[in-house]
Tab-separated table of C-alpha atoms and ligand atoms in Angstrom:
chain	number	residue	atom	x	y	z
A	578	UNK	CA	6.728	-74.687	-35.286
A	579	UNK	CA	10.249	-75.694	-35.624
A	580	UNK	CA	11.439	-79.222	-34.921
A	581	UNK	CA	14.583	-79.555	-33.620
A	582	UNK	CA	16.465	-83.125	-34.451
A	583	UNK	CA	19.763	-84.319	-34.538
A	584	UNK	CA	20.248	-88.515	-36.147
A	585	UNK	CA	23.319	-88.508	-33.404
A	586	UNK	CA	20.768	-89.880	-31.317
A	587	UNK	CA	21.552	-93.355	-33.086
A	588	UNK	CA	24.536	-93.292	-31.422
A	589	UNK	CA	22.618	-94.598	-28.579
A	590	UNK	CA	21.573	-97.716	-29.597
A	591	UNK	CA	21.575	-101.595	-29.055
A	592	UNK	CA	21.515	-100.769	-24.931
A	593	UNK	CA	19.630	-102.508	-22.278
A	594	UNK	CA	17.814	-102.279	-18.867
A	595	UNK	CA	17.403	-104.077	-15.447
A	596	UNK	CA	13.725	-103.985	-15.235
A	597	UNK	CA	11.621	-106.731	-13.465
A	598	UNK	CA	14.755	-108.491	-12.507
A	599	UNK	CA	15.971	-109.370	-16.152
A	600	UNK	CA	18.344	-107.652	-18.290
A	601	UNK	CA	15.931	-106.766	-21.464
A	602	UNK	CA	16.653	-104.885	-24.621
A	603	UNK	CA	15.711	-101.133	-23.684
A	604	UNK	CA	12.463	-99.772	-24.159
A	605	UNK	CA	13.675	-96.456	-25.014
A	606	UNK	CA	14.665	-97.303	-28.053
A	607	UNK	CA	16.103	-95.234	-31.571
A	608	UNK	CA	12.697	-96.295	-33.439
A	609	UNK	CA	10.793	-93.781	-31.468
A	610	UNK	CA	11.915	-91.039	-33.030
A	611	UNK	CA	12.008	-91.857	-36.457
A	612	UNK	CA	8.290	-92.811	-35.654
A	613	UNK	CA	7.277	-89.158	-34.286
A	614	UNK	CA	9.019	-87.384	-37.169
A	615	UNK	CA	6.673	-89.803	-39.448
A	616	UNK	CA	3.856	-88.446	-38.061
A	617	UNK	CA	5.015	-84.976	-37.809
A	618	UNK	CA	6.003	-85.117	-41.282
A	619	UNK	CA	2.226	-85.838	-42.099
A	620	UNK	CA	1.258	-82.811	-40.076
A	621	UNK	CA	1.422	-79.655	-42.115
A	622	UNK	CA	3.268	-77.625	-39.156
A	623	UNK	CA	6.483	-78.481	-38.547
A	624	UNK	CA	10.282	-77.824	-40.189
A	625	UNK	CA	13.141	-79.911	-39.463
A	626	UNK	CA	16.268	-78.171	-38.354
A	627	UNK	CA	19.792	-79.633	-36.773
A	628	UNK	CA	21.191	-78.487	-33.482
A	629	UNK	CA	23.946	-75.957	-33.039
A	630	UNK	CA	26.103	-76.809	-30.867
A	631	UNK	CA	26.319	-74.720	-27.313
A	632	UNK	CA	28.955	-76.563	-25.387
A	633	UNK	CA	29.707	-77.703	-21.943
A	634	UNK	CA	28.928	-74.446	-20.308
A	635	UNK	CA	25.049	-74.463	-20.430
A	636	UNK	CA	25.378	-77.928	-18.642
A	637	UNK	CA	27.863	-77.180	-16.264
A	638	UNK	CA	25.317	-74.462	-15.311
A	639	UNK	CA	22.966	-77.159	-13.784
A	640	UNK	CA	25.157	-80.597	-13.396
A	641	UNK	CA	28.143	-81.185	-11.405
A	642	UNK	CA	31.748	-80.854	-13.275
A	643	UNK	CA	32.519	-84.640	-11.882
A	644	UNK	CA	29.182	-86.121	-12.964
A	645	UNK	CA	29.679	-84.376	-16.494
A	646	UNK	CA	33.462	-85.581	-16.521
A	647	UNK	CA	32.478	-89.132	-15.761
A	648	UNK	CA	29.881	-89.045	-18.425
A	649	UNK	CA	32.450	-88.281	-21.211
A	650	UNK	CA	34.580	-90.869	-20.143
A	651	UNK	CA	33.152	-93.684	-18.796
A	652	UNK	CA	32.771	-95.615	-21.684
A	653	UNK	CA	36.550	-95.917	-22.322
A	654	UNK	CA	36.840	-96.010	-18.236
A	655	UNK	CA	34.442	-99.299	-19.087
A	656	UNK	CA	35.773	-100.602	-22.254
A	657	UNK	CA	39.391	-100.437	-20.439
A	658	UNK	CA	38.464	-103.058	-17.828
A	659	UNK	CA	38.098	-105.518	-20.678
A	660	UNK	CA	34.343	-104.992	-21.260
A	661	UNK	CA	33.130	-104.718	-24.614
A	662	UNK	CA	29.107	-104.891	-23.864
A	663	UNK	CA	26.550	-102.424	-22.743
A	664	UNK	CA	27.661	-100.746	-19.154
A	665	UNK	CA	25.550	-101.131	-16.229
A	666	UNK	CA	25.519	-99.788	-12.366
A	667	UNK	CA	25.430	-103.108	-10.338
A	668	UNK	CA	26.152	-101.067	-6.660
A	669	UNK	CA	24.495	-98.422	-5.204
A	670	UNK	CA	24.866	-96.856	-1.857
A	671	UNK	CA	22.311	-97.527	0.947
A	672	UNK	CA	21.654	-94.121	3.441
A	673	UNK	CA	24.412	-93.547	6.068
A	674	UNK	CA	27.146	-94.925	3.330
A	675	UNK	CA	29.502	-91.878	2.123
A	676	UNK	CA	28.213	-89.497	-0.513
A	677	UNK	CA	31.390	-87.478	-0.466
A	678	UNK	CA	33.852	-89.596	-2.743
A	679	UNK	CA	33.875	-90.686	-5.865
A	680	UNK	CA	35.072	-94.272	-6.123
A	681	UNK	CA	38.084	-94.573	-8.764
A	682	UNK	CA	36.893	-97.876	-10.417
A	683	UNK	CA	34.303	-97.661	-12.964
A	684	UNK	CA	31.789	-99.760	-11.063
A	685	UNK	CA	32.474	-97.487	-8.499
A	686	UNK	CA	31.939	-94.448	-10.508
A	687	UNK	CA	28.376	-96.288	-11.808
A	688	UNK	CA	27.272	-96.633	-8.627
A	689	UNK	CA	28.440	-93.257	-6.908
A	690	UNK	CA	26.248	-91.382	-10.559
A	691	UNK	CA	23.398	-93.421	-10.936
A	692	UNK	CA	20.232	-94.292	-9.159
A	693	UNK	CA	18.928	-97.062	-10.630
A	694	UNK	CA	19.757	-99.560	-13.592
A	695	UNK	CA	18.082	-97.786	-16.648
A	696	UNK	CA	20.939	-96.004	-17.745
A	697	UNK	CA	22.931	-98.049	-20.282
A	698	UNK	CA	25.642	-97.011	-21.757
A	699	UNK	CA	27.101	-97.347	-25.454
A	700	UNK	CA	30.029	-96.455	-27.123
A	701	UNK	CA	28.243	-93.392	-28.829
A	702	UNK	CA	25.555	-92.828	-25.852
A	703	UNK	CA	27.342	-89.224	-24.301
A	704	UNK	CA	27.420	-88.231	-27.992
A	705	UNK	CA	23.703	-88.856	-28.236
A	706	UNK	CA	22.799	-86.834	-24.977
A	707	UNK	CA	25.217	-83.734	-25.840
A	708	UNK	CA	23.480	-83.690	-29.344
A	709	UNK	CA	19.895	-84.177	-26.971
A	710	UNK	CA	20.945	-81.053	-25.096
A	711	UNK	CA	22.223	-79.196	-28.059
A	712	UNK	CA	18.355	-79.351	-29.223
A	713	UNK	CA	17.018	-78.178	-25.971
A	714	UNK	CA	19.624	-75.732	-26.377
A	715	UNK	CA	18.713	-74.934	-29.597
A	716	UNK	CA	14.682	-74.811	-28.904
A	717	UNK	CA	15.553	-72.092	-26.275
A	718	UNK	CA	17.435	-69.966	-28.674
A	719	UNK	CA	14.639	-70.147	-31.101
A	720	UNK	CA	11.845	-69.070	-28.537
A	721	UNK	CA	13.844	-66.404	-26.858
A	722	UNK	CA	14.716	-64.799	-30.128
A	723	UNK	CA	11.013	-64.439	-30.288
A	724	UNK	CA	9.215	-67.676	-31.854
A	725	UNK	CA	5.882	-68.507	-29.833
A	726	UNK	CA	6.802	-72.061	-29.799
A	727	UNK	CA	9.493	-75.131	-30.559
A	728	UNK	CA	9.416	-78.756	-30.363
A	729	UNK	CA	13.154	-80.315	-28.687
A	730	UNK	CA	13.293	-83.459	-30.333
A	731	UNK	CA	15.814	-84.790	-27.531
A	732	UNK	CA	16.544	-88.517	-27.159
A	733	UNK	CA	18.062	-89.844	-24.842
A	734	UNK	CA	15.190	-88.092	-22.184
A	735	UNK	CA	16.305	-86.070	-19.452
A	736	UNK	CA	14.041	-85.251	-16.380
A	737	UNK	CA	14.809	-87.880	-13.725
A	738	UNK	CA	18.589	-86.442	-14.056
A	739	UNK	CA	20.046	-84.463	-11.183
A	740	UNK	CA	22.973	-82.546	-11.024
A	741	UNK	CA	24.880	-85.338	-10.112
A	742	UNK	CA	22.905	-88.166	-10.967
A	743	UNK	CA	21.689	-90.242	-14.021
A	744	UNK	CA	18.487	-92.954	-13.514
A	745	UNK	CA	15.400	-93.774	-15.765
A	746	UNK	CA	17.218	-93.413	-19.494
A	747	UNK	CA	18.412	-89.912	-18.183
A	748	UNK	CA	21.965	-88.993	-18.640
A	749	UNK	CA	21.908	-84.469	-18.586
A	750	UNK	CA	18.764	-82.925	-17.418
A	751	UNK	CA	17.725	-81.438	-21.354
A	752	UNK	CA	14.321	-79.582	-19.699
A	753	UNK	CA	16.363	-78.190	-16.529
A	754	UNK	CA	19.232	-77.080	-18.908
A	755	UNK	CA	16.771	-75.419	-21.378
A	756	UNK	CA	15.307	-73.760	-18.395
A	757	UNK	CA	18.556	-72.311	-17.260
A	758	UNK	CA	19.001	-71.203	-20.315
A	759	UNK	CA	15.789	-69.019	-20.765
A	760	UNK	CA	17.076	-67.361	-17.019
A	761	UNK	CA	20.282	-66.684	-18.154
A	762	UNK	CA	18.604	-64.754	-21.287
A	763	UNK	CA	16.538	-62.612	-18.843
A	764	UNK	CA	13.011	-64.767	-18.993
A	765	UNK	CA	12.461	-63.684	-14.899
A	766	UNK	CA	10.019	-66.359	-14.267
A	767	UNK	CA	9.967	-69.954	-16.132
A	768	UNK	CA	7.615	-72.758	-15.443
A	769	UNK	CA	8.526	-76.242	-16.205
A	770	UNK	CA	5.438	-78.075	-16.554
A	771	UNK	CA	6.056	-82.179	-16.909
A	772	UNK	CA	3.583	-84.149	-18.119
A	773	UNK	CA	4.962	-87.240	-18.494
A	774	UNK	CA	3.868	-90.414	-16.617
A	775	UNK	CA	7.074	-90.814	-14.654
A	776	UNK	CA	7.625	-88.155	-11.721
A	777	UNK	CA	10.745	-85.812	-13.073
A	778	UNK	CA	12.633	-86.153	-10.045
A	779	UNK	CA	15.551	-84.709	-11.283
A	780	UNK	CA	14.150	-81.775	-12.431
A	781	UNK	CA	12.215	-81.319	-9.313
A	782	UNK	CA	15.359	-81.553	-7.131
A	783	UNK	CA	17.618	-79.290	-9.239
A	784	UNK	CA	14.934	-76.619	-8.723
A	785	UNK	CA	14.002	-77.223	-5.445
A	786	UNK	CA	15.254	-74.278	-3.646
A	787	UNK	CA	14.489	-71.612	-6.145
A	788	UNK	CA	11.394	-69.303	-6.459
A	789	UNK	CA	12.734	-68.326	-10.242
A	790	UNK	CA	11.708	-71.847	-11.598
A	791	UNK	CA	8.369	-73.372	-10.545
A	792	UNK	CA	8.262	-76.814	-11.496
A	793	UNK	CA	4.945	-78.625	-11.997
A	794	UNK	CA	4.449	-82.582	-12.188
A	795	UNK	CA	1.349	-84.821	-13.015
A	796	UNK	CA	2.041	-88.424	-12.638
A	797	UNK	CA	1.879	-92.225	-11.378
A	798	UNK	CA	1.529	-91.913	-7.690
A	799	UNK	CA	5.312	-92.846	-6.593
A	800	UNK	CA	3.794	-95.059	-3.968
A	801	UNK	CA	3.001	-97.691	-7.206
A	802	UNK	CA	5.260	-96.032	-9.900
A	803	UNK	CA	8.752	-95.362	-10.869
A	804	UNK	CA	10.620	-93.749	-8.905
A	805	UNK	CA	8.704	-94.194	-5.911
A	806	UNK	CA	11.272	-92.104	-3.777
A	807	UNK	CA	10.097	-88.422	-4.784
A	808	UNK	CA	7.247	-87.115	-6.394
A	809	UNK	CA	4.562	-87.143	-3.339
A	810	UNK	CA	2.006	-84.280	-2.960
A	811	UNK	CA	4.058	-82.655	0.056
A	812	UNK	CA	6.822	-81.826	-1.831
A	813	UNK	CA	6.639	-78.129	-2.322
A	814	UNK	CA	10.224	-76.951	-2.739
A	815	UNK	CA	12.378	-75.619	-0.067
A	816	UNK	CA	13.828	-72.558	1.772
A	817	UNK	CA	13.726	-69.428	-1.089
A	818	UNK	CA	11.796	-72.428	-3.228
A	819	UNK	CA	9.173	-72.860	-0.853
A	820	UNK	CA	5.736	-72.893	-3.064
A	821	UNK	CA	7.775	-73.281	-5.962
A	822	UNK	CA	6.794	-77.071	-6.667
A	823	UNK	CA	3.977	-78.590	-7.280
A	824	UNK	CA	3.446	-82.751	-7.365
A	825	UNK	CA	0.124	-83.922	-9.190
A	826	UNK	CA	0.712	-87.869	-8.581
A	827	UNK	CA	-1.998	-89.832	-9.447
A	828	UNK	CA	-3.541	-93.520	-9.140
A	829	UNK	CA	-2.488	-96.433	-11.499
A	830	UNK	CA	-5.626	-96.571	-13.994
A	831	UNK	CA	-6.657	-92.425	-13.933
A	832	UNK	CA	-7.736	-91.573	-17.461
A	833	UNK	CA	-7.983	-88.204	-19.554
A	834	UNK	CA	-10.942	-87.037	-17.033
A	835	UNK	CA	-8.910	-87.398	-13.632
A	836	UNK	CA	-5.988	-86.592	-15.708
A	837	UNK	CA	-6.826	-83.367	-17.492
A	838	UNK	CA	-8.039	-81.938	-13.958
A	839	UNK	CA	-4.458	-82.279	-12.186
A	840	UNK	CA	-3.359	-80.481	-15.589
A	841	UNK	CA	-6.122	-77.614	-15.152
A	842	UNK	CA	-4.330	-77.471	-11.611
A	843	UNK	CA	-0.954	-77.028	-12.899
A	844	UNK	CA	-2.063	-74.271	-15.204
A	845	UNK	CA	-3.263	-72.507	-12.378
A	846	UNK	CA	-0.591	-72.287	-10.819
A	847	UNK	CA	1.966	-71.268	-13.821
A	848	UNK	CA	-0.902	-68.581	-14.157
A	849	UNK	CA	-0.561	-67.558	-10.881
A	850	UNK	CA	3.297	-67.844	-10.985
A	851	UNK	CA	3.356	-65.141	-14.139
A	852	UNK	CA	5.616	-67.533	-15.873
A	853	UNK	CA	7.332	-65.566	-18.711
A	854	UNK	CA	7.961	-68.906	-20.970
A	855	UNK	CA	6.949	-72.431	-20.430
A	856	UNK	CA	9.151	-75.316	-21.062
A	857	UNK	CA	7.097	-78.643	-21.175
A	858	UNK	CA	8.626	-81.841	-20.246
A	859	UNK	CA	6.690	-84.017	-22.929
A	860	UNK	CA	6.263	-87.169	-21.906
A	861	UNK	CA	3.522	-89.314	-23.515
A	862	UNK	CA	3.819	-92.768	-21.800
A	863	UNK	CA	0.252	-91.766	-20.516
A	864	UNK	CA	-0.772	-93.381	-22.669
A	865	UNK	CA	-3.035	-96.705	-23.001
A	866	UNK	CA	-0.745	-99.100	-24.235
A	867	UNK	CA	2.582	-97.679	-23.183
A	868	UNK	CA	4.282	-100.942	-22.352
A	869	UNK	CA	5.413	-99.778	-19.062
A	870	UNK	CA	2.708	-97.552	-17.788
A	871	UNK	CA	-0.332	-97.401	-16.183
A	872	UNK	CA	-2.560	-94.715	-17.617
A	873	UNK	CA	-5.695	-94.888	-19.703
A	874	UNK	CA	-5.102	-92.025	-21.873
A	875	UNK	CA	-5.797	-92.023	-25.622
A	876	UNK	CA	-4.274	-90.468	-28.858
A	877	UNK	CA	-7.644	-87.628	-28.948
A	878	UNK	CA	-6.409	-87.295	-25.775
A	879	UNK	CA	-3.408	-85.156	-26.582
A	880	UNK	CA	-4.678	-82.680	-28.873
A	881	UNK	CA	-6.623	-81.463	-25.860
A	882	UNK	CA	-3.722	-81.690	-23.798
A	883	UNK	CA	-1.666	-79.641	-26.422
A	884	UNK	CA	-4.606	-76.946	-26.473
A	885	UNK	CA	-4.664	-76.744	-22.371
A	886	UNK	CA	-0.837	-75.717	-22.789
A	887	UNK	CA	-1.810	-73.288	-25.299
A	888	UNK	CA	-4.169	-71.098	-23.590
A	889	UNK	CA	-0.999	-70.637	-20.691
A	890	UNK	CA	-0.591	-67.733	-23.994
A	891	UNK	CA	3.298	-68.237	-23.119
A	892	UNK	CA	6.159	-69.030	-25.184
A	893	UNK	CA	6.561	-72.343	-25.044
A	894	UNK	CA	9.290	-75.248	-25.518
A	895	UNK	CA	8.318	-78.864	-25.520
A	896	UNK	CA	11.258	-81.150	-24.642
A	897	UNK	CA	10.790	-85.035	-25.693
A	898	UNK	CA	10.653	-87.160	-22.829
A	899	UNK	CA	9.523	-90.532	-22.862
A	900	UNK	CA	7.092	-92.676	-24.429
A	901	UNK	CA	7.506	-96.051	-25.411
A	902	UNK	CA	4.515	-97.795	-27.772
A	903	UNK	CA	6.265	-97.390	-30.567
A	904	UNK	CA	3.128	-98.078	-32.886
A	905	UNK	CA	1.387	-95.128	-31.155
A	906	UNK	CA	4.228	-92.474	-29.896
A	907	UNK	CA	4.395	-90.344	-33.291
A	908	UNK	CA	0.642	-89.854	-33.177
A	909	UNK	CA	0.661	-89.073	-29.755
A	910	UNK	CA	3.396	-86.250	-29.870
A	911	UNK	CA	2.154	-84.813	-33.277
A	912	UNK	CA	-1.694	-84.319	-32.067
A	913	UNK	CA	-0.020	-83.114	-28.724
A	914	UNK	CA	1.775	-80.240	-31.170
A	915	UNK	CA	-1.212	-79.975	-33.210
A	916	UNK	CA	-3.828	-79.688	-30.375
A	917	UNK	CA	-1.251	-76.124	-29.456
A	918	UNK	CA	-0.923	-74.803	-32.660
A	919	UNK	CA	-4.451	-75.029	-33.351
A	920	UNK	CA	-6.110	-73.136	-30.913
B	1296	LIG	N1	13.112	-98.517	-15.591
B	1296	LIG	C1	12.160	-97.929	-14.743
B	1296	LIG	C2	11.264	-96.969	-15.444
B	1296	LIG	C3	12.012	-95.882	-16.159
B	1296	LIG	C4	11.040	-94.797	-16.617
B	1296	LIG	C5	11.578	-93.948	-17.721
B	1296	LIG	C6	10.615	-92.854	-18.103
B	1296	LIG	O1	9.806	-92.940	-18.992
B	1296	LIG	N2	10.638	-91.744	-17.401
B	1296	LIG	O2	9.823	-90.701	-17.708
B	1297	LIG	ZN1	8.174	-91.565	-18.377
């Protein structure tokens, strides 16, 4: 399996977060990658390769031209008011405000293309997430030119992006631009299956409408859990989309057991859908001492999880996602590989 990685994901680095009401140093931080390409590197399955570049155009394909504009240059839009520190949304708009302008001010801008406080940006962060979409990018070429399988190293994450919108550490939708991709190279059918613990709202919304891409998610029941707003089990797309998404959420506490049956559930239905490639959103903050989660699965876990994916029998891309126990995230993603590649 080839690992796509890029070290421009450095770039975004030294950020922080609004979370519990205090500004905090950022969870997703640049030590969790070098931490899963440890333990990859101890696995005897993967090689490292570097992203080629693809361009605007794949994005453009899935997020707005403003949002994309304003994410190349809000940084110097921020560092031109005088600010030389981390930038952070402090507005939002509450419903029945206008969703048809775009502010000019920065904090404006913040406000009009984010959803929530955990996207911080750096000086080098839109370099970081065009090199994280580069690798998506890149993991598509590799499995449409014919490889069963490839691993999209991508940091900063990407699924609670919409087309317009950045929230949760998500900046450009890497899993929703991959999947574009593998349409626009004649895959008829492509599943996104998201395992991570945080509903991929994003994702979900960008596909709604669509019966091309069914979009599958198992995690924390948004009545408890980030992002609470989307994500519930009567979601199941809309219009042409209707039967095209599938929510799995479930309670604070549910281990592999109540866990692996939502994902026997989601298989089913990207069997039934006759998905011609499968692109994983890989989260693995399921786990039992992810610092901000609320699952009780462990390490094991995810070499059964990776094997579950594997008998789908479809080409498959996994996209990084999130994670954030530092200790345990390189394990966690390398048995999740391993567990595929074995079976
Ligand atoms: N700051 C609120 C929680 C952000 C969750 C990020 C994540 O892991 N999403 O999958
Ligand atoms: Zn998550």
């Amino acid at each position: 399996m080839k690992i796509i990685h890029s070290p421009r994901h450095l770039g975004h680095s030294g950020h922080v977060e609004l979370m519990n009401g205090q500004v905090v140093p950022a969870f997703e931080k640049p030590e969790r990658v070098a931490m899963i390409l440890n333990a990859i590197g101890e696995r005897p399955f993967g090689t490292l390769i570097e992203p080629a570049a693809h361009g605007l155009e794949p994005l453009l394909k899935v997020h707005d031209a403003a949002y994309v504009r304003f994410l190349t240059n809000a940084w110097s839009l921020w560092t031109a008011d005088g600010r030389d520190f981390p930038a952070l949304p402090s507005f939002w708009r509450a419903p029945g405000m206008r969703t048809d302008i775009e502010p000019e001010t920065i904090d404006g801008k913040l406000g009009h293309f984010s959803f929530d406080a955990g996207c911080c940006m750096v000086a080098g962060t839109w370099d970081a997430v065009q090199a994280a979409a580069d690798i998506a990018l890149t993991g598509v070429d590799l499995v449409a030119g014919g490889e069963k399988s490839a691993f999209a190293l991508c940091r900063p994450p990407g699924h609670h992006a919409h087309a317009g919108t950045m929230g949760g550490y998500c900046f450009i939708n890497n899993a929703a631009v991959a999947a574009q991709s593998f349409r626009d190279r004649g895959a008829a059918r492509v599943a996104i299956l998201d395992v991570d613990y945080h509903h991929g709202n994003g994702t979900q919304a960008i596909f709604y409408d669509r019966p091309d891409v069914l979009v599958c998610n198992i995690h924390a029941d948004p009545l408890q859990e980030f992002p609470y707003f989307l994500g519930y089990a009567d979601e199941i797309g809309s219009g042409a989309g209707e039967g095209f998404n599938a929510n799995f959420p479930l309670r604070w506490g549910t281990d592999y057991s109540g866990w692996s049956t939502a994902l026997d559930a989601a298989c089913a239905r990207i069997d039934a859908f006759g998905a011609d490639v499968v692109v994983v959103s890989l989260g693995v903050d399921t786990y039992k001492d992810d610092p901000i989660s609320q699952f009780q699965l462990d390490s094991p876990d995810y070499l059964k999880i990776g094997a579950r994916i594997a008998a789908l029998s479809r080409p498959t891309l996994f996209v990084m996602e999130g994670g954030y126990a530092v200790e345990a995230i390189g394990v966690n993603v390398a048995n999740t590989l391993e567990g595929f590649l074995q079976r």
